[in-house]
């Protein structure tokens, strides 16, 4: 979270017109004074002692986690293959290569 704030990740995402899904560890990174209806980093809802999650908030958390899970599994595969430690090329080509590897990995997992 410190690195995300220091490097102004939310600001850069907003400038690029992008968004991000994040886990509960990133709650508060997107505190840029923007309206709550236009977040750039979407996190789940956190329950506290005084605030139990409603059924709708629980369902929203489940949907968010379902979307994040596919990405997390993809990164786990890339880490297992150790491809990121050996990658020494232009970032544009690396992005294309990584996308291709994720498609192949997801195709294999879905078999």
PDB file of C-alpha atoms in Angstrom:
ATOM      1  CA  UNK A   1       0.000   0.000   0.000  1.00  0.00           C
ATOM      2  CA  UNK A   2       2.875   2.339   0.784  1.00  0.00           C
ATOM      3  CA  UNK A   3       4.396   1.743  -2.636  1.00  0.00           C
ATOM      4  CA  UNK A   4       1.041   2.274  -4.352  1.00  0.00           C
ATOM      5  CA  UNK A   5       0.607   5.605  -2.563  1.00  0.00           C
ATOM      6  CA  UNK A   6       4.220   6.686  -3.077  1.00  0.00           C
ATOM      7  CA  UNK A   7       4.091   5.986  -6.818  1.00  0.00           C
ATOM      8  CA  UNK A   8       0.591   7.497  -7.107  1.00  0.00           C
ATOM      9  CA  UNK A   9      -0.829   4.380  -8.750  1.00  0.00           C
ATOM     10  CA  UNK A  10      -4.434   5.611  -8.489  1.00  0.00           C
ATOM     11  CA  UNK A  11      -3.520   8.894 -10.195  1.00  0.00           C
ATOM     12  CA  UNK A  12      -1.732   7.117 -13.056  1.00  0.00           C
ATOM     13  CA  UNK A  13      -4.620   4.690 -13.541  1.00  0.00           C
ATOM     14  CA  UNK A  14      -7.099   7.569 -13.630  1.00  0.00           C
ATOM     15  CA  UNK A  15      -4.994   9.453 -16.202  1.00  0.00           C
ATOM     16  CA  UNK A  16      -4.807   6.356 -18.406  1.00  0.00           C
ATOM     17  CA  UNK A  17      -8.545   5.772 -18.096  1.00  0.00           C
ATOM     18  CA  UNK A  18      -7.998   2.400 -16.442  1.00  0.00           C
ATOM     19  CA  UNK A  19      -9.284   0.744 -13.316  1.00  0.00           C
ATOM     20  CA  UNK A  20      -8.115  -1.981 -10.994  1.00  0.00           C
ATOM     21  CA  UNK A  21      -9.597  -4.671  -8.776  1.00  0.00           C
ATOM     22  CA  UNK A  22      -7.808  -5.092  -5.460  1.00  0.00           C
ATOM     23  CA  UNK A  23      -8.150  -7.036  -2.230  1.00  0.00           C
ATOM     24  CA  UNK A  24      -9.006  -5.561   1.157  1.00  0.00           C
ATOM     25  CA  UNK A  25      -5.355  -4.725   1.780  1.00  0.00           C
ATOM     26  CA  UNK A  26      -5.701  -1.808  -0.624  1.00  0.00           C
ATOM     27  CA  UNK A  27      -8.691  -0.104   0.994  1.00  0.00           C
ATOM     28  CA  UNK A  28      -7.934   3.603   1.103  1.00  0.00           C
ATOM     29  CA  UNK A  29      -5.332   3.760  -1.681  1.00  0.00           C
ATOM     30  CA  UNK A  30      -7.817   5.596  -3.899  1.00  0.00           C
ATOM     31  CA  UNK A  31      -8.431   8.427  -1.402  1.00  0.00           C
ATOM     32  CA  UNK A  32      -7.789  11.195  -3.898  1.00  0.00           C
ATOM     33  CA  UNK A  33     -10.776  13.365  -3.120  1.00  0.00           C
ATOM     34  CA  UNK A  34     -12.670  12.017  -6.135  1.00  0.00           C
ATOM     35  CA  UNK A  35     -16.337  11.179  -5.778  1.00  0.00           C
ATOM     36  CA  UNK A  36     -17.136   7.729  -4.361  1.00  0.00           C
ATOM     37  CA  UNK A  37     -19.152   6.927  -7.490  1.00  0.00           C
ATOM     38  CA  UNK A  38     -16.004   7.000  -9.677  1.00  0.00           C
ATOM     39  CA  UNK A  39     -13.361   4.836  -7.956  1.00  0.00           C
ATOM     40  CA  UNK A  40     -10.303   3.780  -9.926  1.00  0.00           C
ATOM     41  CA  UNK A  41      -9.311   1.020  -7.474  1.00  0.00           C
ATOM     42  CA  UNK A  42     -12.244  -1.185  -6.528  1.00  0.00           C
ATOM     43  CA  UNK A  43     -11.983  -3.099  -3.270  1.00  0.00           C
ATOM     44  CA  UNK A  44     -14.476  -5.125  -1.291  1.00  0.00           C
ATOM     45  CA  UNK A  45     -16.308  -4.080   1.831  1.00  0.00           C
ATOM     46  CA  UNK A  46     -14.750  -4.743   5.219  1.00  0.00           C
ATOM     47  CA  UNK A  47     -16.826  -5.823   8.197  1.00  0.00           C
ATOM     48  CA  UNK A  48     -16.151  -4.334  11.623  1.00  0.00           C
ATOM     49  CA  UNK A  49     -17.458  -5.043  15.095  1.00  0.00           C
ATOM     50  CA  UNK A  50     -20.084  -2.353  14.727  1.00  0.00           C
ATOM     51  CA  UNK A  51     -20.899  -2.945  11.071  1.00  0.00           C
ATOM     52  CA  UNK A  52     -21.901  -6.386   9.881  1.00  0.00           C
ATOM     53  CA  UNK A  53     -21.923  -6.868   6.124  1.00  0.00           C
ATOM     54  CA  UNK A  54     -25.333  -6.972   4.496  1.00  0.00           C
ATOM     55  CA  UNK A  55     -26.218  -9.778   2.107  1.00  0.00           C
ATOM     56  CA  UNK A  56     -25.733  -7.386  -0.824  1.00  0.00           C
ATOM     57  CA  UNK A  57     -22.250  -6.400   0.392  1.00  0.00           C
ATOM     58  CA  UNK A  58     -21.322 -10.072   0.847  1.00  0.00           C
ATOM     59  CA  UNK A  59     -22.490 -10.833  -2.681  1.00  0.00           C
ATOM     60  CA  UNK A  60     -20.522  -7.867  -4.042  1.00  0.00           C
ATOM     61  CA  UNK A  61     -17.403  -9.185  -2.265  1.00  0.00           C
ATOM     62  CA  UNK A  62     -17.981 -12.654  -3.750  1.00  0.00           C
ATOM     63  CA  UNK A  63     -18.288 -11.240  -7.269  1.00  0.00           C
ATOM     64  CA  UNK A  64     -15.176  -9.118  -6.854  1.00  0.00           C
ATOM     65  CA  UNK A  65     -13.186 -12.065  -5.508  1.00  0.00           C
ATOM     66  CA  UNK A  66     -14.354 -14.280  -8.368  1.00  0.00           C
ATOM     67  CA  UNK A  67     -12.946 -11.810 -10.894  1.00  0.00           C
ATOM     68  CA  UNK A  68      -9.708 -11.367  -8.959  1.00  0.00           C
ATOM     69  CA  UNK A  69      -9.204 -15.130  -8.624  1.00  0.00           C
ATOM     70  CA  UNK A  70      -8.622 -15.630 -12.352  1.00  0.00           C
ATOM     71  CA  UNK A  71      -5.876 -13.012 -12.351  1.00  0.00           C
ATOM     72  CA  UNK A  72      -4.309 -14.374  -9.159  1.00  0.00           C
ATOM     73  CA  UNK A  73      -4.222 -17.887 -10.629  1.00  0.00           C
ATOM     74  CA  UNK A  74      -2.567 -16.552 -13.771  1.00  0.00           C
ATOM     75  CA  UNK A  75       0.160 -14.812 -11.774  1.00  0.00           C
ATOM     76  CA  UNK A  76       0.658 -17.952  -9.680  1.00  0.00           C
ATOM     77  CA  UNK A  77       1.256 -19.962 -12.857  1.00  0.00           C
ATOM     78  CA  UNK A  78       3.739 -17.400 -14.143  1.00  0.00           C
ATOM     79  CA  UNK A  79       5.576 -17.499 -10.812  1.00  0.00           C
ATOM     80  CA  UNK A  80       5.703 -21.296 -10.885  1.00  0.00           C
ATOM     81  CA  UNK A  81       7.144 -21.231 -14.392  1.00  0.00           C
ATOM     82  CA  UNK A  82       9.645 -18.577 -13.233  1.00  0.00           C
ATOM     83  CA  UNK A  83       9.105 -16.786 -16.540  1.00  0.00           C
ATOM     84  CA  UNK A  84       9.160 -13.346 -14.928  1.00  0.00           C
ATOM     85  CA  UNK A  85      12.686 -13.819 -13.549  1.00  0.00           C
ATOM     86  CA  UNK A  86      14.062 -14.799 -16.958  1.00  0.00           C
ATOM     87  CA  UNK A  87      12.232 -12.207 -19.038  1.00  0.00           C
ATOM     88  CA  UNK A  88      14.614  -9.706 -20.652  1.00  0.00           C
ATOM     89  CA  UNK A  89      12.895  -8.011 -23.572  1.00  0.00           C
ATOM     90  CA  UNK A  90      10.914  -4.991 -24.699  1.00  0.00           C
ATOM     91  CA  UNK A  91       7.863  -4.495 -22.466  1.00  0.00           C
ATOM     92  CA  UNK A  92       5.496  -4.477 -25.469  1.00  0.00           C
ATOM     93  CA  UNK A  93       6.729  -7.898 -26.580  1.00  0.00           C
ATOM     94  CA  UNK A  94       6.730  -9.153 -22.995  1.00  0.00           C
ATOM     95  CA  UNK A  95       3.082  -8.141 -22.580  1.00  0.00           C
ATOM     96  CA  UNK A  96       2.126 -10.050 -25.721  1.00  0.00           C
ATOM     97  CA  UNK A  97       4.091 -13.090 -24.569  1.00  0.00           C
ATOM     98  CA  UNK A  98       2.547 -13.045 -21.080  1.00  0.00           C
ATOM     99  CA  UNK A  99      -0.972 -12.703 -22.477  1.00  0.00           C
ATOM    100  CA  UNK A 100      -0.348 -15.663 -24.766  1.00  0.00           C
ATOM    101  CA  UNK A 101       0.984 -17.762 -21.890  1.00  0.00           C
ATOM    102  CA  UNK A 102      -2.035 -16.912 -19.732  1.00  0.00           C
ATOM    103  CA  UNK A 103      -4.429 -17.921 -22.524  1.00  0.00           C
ATOM    104  CA  UNK A 104      -2.638 -21.242 -22.922  1.00  0.00           C
ATOM    105  CA  UNK A 105      -2.563 -21.825 -19.172  1.00  0.00           C
ATOM    106  CA  UNK A 106      -6.263 -21.016 -18.770  1.00  0.00           C
ATOM    107  CA  UNK A 107      -7.132 -23.274 -21.702  1.00  0.00           C
ATOM    108  CA  UNK A 108      -5.218 -26.117 -20.066  1.00  0.00           C
ATOM    109  CA  UNK A 109      -6.834 -25.499 -16.664  1.00  0.00           C
ATOM    110  CA  UNK A 110     -10.354 -25.517 -18.134  1.00  0.00           C
ATOM    111  CA  UNK A 111      -9.865 -28.943 -19.779  1.00  0.00           C
TER     112      UNK A 111
END
